[in-house]
CSV table of C-alpha atoms in Angstrom, one decimal:
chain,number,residue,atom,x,y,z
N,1,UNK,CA,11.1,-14.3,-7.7
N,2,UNK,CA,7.8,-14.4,-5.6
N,3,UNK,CA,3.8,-14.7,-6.5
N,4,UNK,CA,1.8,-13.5,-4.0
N,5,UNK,CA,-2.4,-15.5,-5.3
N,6,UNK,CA,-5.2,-14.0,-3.2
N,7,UNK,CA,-3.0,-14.0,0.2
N,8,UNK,CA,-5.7,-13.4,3.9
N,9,UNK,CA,-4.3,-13.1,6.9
N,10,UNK,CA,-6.3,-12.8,10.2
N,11,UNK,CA,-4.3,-12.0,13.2
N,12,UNK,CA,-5.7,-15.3,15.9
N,13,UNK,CA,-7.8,-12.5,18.4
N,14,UNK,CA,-9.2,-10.0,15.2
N,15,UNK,CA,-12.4,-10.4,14.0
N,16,UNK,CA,-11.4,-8.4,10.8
N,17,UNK,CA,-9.1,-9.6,8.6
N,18,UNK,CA,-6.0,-7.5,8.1
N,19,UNK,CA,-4.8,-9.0,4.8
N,20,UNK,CA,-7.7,-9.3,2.4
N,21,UNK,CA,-6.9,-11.2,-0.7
N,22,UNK,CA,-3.5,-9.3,-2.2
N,23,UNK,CA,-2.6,-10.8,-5.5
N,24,UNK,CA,1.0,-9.4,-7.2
N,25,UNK,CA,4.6,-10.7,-8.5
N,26,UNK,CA,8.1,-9.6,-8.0
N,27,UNK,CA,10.4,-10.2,-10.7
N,28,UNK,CA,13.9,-11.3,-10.4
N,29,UNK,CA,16.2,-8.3,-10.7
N,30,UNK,CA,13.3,-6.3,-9.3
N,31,UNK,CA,13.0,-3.6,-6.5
N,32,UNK,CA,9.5,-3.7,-5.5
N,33,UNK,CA,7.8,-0.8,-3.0
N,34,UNK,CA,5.3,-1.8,-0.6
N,35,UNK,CA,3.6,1.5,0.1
N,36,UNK,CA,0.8,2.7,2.6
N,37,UNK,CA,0.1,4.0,5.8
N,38,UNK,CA,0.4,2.1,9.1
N,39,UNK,CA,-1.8,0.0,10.0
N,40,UNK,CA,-2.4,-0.8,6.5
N,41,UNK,CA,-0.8,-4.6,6.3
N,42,UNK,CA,2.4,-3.7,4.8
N,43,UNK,CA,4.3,-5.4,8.3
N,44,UNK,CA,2.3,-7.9,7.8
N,45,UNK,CA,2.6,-8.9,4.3
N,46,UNK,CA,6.4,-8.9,4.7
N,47,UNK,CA,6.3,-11.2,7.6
N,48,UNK,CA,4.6,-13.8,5.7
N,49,UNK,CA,6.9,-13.8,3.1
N,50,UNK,CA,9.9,-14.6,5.2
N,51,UNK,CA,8.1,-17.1,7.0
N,52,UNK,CA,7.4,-15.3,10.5
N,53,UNK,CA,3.7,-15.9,10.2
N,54,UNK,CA,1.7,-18.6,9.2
N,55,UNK,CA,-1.8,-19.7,9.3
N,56,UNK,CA,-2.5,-17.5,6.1
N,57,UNK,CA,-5.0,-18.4,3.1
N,58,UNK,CA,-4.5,-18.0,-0.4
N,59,UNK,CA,-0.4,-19.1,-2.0
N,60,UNK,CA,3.0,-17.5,-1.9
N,61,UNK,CA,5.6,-19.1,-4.4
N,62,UNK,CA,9.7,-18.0,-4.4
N,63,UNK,CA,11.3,-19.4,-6.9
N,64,UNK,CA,8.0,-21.5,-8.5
N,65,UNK,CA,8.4,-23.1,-5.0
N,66,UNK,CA,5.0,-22.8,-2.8
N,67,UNK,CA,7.3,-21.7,0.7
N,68,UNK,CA,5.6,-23.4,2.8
N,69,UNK,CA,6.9,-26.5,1.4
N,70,UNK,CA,10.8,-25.0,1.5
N,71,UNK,CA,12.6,-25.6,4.5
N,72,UNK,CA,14.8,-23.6,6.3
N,73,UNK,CA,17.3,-23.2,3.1
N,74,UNK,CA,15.0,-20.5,2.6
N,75,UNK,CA,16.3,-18.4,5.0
N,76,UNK,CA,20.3,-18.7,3.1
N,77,UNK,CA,18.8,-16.5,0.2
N,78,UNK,CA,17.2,-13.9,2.2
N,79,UNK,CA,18.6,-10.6,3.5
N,80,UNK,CA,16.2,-9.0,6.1
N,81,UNK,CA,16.4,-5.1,7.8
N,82,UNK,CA,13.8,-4.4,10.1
N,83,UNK,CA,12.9,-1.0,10.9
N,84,UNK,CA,13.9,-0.9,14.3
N,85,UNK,CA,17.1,-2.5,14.6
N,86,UNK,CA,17.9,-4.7,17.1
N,87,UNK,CA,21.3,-5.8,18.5
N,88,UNK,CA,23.1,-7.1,21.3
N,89,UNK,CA,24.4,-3.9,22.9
N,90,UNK,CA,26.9,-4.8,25.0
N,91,UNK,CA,28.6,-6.9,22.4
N,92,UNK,CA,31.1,-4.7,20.0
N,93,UNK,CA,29.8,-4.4,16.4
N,94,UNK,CA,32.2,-7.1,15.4
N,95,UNK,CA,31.0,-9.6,18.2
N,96,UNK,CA,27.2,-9.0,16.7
N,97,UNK,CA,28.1,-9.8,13.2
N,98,UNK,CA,30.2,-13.1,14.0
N,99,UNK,CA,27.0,-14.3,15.9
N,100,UNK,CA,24.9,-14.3,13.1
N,101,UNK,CA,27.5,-15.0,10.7
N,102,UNK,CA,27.5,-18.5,12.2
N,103,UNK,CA,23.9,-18.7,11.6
N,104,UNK,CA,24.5,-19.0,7.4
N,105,UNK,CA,26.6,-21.1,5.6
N,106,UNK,CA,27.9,-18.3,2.8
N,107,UNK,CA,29.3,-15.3,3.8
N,108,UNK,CA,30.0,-12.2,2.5
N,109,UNK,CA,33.3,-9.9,2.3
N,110,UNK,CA,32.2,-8.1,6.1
N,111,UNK,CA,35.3,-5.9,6.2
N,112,UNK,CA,34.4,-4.5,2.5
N,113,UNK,CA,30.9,-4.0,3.5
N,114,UNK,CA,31.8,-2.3,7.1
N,115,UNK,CA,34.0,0.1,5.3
N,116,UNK,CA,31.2,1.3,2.8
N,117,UNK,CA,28.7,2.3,5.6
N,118,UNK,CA,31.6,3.9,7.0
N,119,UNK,CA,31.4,1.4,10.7
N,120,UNK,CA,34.8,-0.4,10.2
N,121,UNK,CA,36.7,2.3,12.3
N,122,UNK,CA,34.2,1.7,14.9
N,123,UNK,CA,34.0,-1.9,14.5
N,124,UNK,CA,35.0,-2.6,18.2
N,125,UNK,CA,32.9,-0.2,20.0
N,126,UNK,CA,30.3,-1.6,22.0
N,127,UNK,CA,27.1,-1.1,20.2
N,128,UNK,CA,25.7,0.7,22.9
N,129,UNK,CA,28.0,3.5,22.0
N,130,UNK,CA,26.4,3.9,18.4
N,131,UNK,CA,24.3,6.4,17.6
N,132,UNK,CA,20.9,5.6,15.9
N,133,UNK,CA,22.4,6.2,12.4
N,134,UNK,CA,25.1,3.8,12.8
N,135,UNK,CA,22.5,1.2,14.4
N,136,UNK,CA,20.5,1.7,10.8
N,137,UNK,CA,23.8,1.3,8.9
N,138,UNK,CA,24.9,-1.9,10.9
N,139,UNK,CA,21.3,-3.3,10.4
N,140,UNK,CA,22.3,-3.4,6.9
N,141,UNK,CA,25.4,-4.9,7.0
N,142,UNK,CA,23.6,-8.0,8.9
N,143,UNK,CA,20.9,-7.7,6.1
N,144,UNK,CA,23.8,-8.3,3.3
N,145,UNK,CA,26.0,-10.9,6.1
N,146,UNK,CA,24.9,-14.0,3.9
N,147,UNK,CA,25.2,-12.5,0.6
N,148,UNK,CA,21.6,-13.1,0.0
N,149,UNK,CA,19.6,-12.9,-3.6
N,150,UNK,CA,16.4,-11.5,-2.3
N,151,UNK,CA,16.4,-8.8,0.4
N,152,UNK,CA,13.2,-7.1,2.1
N,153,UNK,CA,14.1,-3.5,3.8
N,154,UNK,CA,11.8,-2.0,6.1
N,155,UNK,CA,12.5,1.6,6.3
N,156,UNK,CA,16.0,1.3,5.7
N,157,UNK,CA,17.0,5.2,5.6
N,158,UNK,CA,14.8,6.4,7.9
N,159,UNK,CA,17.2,8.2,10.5
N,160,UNK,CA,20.0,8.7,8.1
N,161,UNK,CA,21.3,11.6,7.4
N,162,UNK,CA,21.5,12.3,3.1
N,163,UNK,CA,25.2,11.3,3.1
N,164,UNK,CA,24.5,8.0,4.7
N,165,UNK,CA,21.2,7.5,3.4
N,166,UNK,CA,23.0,8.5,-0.5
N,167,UNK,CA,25.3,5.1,-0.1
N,168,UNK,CA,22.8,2.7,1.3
N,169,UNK,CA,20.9,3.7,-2.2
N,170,UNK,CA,23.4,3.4,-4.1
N,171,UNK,CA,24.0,-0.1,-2.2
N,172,UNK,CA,20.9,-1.7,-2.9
N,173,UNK,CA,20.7,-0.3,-6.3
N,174,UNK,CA,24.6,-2.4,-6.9
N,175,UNK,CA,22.6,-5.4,-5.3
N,176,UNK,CA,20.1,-5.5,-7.9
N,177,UNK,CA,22.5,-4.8,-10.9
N,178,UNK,CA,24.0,-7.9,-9.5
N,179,UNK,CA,21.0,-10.1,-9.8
N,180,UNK,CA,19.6,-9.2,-6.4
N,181,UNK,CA,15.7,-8.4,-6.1
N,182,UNK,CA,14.8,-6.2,-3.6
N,183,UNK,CA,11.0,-5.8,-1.4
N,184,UNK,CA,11.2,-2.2,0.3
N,185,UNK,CA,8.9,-0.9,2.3
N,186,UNK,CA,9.6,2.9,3.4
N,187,UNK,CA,7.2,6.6,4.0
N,188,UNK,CA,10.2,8.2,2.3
N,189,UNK,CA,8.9,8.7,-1.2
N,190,UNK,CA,12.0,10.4,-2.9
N,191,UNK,CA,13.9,7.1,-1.8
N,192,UNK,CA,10.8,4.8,-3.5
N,193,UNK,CA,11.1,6.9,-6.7
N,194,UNK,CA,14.6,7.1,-7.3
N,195,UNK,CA,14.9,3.4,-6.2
N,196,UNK,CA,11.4,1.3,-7.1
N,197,UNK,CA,11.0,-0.1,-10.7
N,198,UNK,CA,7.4,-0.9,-9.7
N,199,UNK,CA,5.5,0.3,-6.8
N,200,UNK,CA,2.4,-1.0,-4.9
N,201,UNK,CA,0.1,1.4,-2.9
N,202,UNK,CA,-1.9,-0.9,-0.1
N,203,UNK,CA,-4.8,0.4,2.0
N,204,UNK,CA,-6.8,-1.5,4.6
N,205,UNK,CA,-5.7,-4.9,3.6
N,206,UNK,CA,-6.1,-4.3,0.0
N,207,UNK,CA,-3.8,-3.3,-3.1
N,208,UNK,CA,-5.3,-0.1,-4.4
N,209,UNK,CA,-2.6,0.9,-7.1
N,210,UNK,CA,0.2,-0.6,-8.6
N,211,UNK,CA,2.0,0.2,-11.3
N,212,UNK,CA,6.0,2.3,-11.9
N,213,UNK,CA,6.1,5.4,-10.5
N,214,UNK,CA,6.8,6.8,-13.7
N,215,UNK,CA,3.1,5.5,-14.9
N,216,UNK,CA,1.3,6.2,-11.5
N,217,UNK,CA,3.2,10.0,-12.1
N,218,UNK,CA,1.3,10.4,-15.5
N,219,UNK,CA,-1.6,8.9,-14.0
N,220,UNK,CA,-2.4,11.1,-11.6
N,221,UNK,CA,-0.3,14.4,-12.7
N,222,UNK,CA,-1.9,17.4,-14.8
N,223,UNK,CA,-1.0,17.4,-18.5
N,224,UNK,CA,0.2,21.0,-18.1
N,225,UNK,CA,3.7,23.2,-18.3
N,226,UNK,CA,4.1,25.9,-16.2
N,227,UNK,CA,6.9,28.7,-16.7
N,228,UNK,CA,8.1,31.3,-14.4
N,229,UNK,CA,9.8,34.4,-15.6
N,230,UNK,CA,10.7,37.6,-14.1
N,231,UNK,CA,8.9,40.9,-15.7
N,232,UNK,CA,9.7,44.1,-13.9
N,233,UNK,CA,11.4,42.9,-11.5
N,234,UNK,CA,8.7,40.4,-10.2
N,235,UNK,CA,8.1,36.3,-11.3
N,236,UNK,CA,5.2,35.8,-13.1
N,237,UNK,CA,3.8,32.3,-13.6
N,238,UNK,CA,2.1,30.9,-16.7
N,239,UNK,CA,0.5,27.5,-16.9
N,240,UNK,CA,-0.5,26.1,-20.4
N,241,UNK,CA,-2.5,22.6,-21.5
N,242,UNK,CA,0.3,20.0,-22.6
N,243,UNK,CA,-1.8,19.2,-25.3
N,244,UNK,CA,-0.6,21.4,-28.6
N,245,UNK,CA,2.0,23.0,-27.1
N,246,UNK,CA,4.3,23.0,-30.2
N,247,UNK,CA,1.4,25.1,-31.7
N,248,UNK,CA,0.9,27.5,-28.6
N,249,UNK,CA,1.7,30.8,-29.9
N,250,UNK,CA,1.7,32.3,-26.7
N,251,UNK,CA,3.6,29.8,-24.6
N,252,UNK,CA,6.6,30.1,-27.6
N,253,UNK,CA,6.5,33.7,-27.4
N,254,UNK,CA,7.3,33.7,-23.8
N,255,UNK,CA,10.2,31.8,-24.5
N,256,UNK,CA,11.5,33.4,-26.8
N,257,UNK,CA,10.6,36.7,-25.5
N,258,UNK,CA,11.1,36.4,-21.4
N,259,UNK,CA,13.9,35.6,-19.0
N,260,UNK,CA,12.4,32.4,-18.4
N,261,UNK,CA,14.0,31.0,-14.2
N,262,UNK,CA,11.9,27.7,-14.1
N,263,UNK,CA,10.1,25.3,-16.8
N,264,UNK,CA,8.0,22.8,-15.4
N,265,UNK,CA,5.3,19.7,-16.6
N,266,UNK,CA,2.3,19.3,-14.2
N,267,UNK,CA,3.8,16.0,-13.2
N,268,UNK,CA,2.6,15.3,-9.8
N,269,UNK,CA,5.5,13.1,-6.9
N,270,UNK,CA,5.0,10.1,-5.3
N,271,UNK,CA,4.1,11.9,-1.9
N,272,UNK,CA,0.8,13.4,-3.7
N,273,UNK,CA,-0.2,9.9,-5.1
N,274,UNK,CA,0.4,8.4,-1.6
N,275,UNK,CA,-1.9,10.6,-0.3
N,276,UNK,CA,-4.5,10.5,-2.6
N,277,UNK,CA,-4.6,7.1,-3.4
N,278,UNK,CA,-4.6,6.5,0.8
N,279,UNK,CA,-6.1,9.5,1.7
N,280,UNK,CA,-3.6,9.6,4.7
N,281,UNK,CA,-1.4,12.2,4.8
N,282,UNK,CA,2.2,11.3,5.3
N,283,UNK,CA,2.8,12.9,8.8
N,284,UNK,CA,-0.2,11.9,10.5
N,285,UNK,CA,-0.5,8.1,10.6
């Protein structure tokens, strides 16, 4: 769906460049993550792809089509949700939508997709009314207006609460069993690893890892197992070497022997890699 060849970017007053020569592919069908702190390029990157910024070295093809050949037809296959979400507020939410409905040519079914994020019953409230949540929600719904086959989501839970935050998911997960490829960018890791087939961990300008979280997981986890059972009334925890562990006398006698609460490998999350592989932590950026 896109191939990103040695892509620079230099902003036109920096010295430094802030992209410096990314190289990867998104497959059709894909959801991609676009991970790293801010200030790493991740902004950047996206708005390159959907053809807010120019001026860049290196080649970006959608579709084996070099974009900045395509003309604005690009812009009837992409879906775009910025992190901050931006609408005319004293327009109703149904006012906003028909504007930029009139922008695309398709449409697509608004009324179904109002009723999933739970806004249809407030369709006719001025959007200065909504709460941040239901700004998030609505910034979706405009990301999906032209029934697009490639969508790119900044942050698109951040505010939700988990009920809210449970059906976008499971939204963009539909849109991808439908054909739809997906380029996410978000500092949520549980939402990157339940939703990501491949992720891509950028620092400074630069792609550092990238790989499926289930890989980058083994990668960077401890082949252990560690169980927790209770002995007189208090938990003791074990940990054992994965290796051999069919053969661990020990480990099986505990099993067998102990009231075991909680078995666990030494598999490591998504949050742990971030940090490592960024050395930012992901409150303080």
């Amino acid at each position: 769906m896109f191939k990103v060849e040695n892509l620079h970017f230099t902003y036109p007053k920096n010295k430094d460049e802030t992209i410096k020569g990314i190289s990867f592919e998104i497959s059709k069908g894909e959801i991609f993550g676009f991970l790293g702190p801010s200030g790493a390029g991740k902004s950047t990157t996206q708005k390159i792809l959907i053809k807010l910024l120019d001026q860049y070295k290196g080649a970006i093809y959608y579709n084996n089509q070099n974009i900045a050949e395509i003309n604005d037809s690009f812009f009837e296959s992409i879906g775009v949700s910025f992190e901050m979400p931006i609408h005319f507020s004293k327009m109703t939410a149904m006012e906003n939508i028909n504007f930029f409905l009139k922008l695309y040519k398709k449409n697509n079914d608004i009324e179904k997709l109002m009723k999933r994020v739970g806004l249809w019953e407030d369709k006719d409230k001025m959007v200065s009314e909504y709460s941040k949540g239901m700004k998030i929600r609505l910034n979706f719904v405009r990301a999906m207006l032209n029934s697009p086959e490639m969508l790119f989501l900044d942050e698109p839970t951040n505010g939700l609460d988990p009920t809210n935050a449970m059906i976008l998911k499971d939204m963009i997960k539909e849109f991808k069993k439908d054909g739809g490829t997906v380029f996410i960018t978000s500092h949520i890791m549980s939402d990157i690893d339940q939703l990501c087939d491949r992720v891509a961990f950028v620092v400074d300008g630069q792609i550092k890892e990238m790989d499926t979280p289930r890989n980058l997981k083994l990668k960077y986890g401890k082949r252990t197992m560690k169980l927790e059972y209770k002995e007189n009334g208090k938990t003791v925890i074990e940990e054992f070497p994965m290796d051999g562990i069919g053969q661990n006398q020990t480990f099986l006698n505990l099993l067998q022997t102990k009231d075991i609460e909680t078995l666990h490998s030494g598999e490591t999350t998504l949050e742990d890699i971030f940090i490592h592989v960024t050395g930012v932590g992901l409150n303080h950026e």
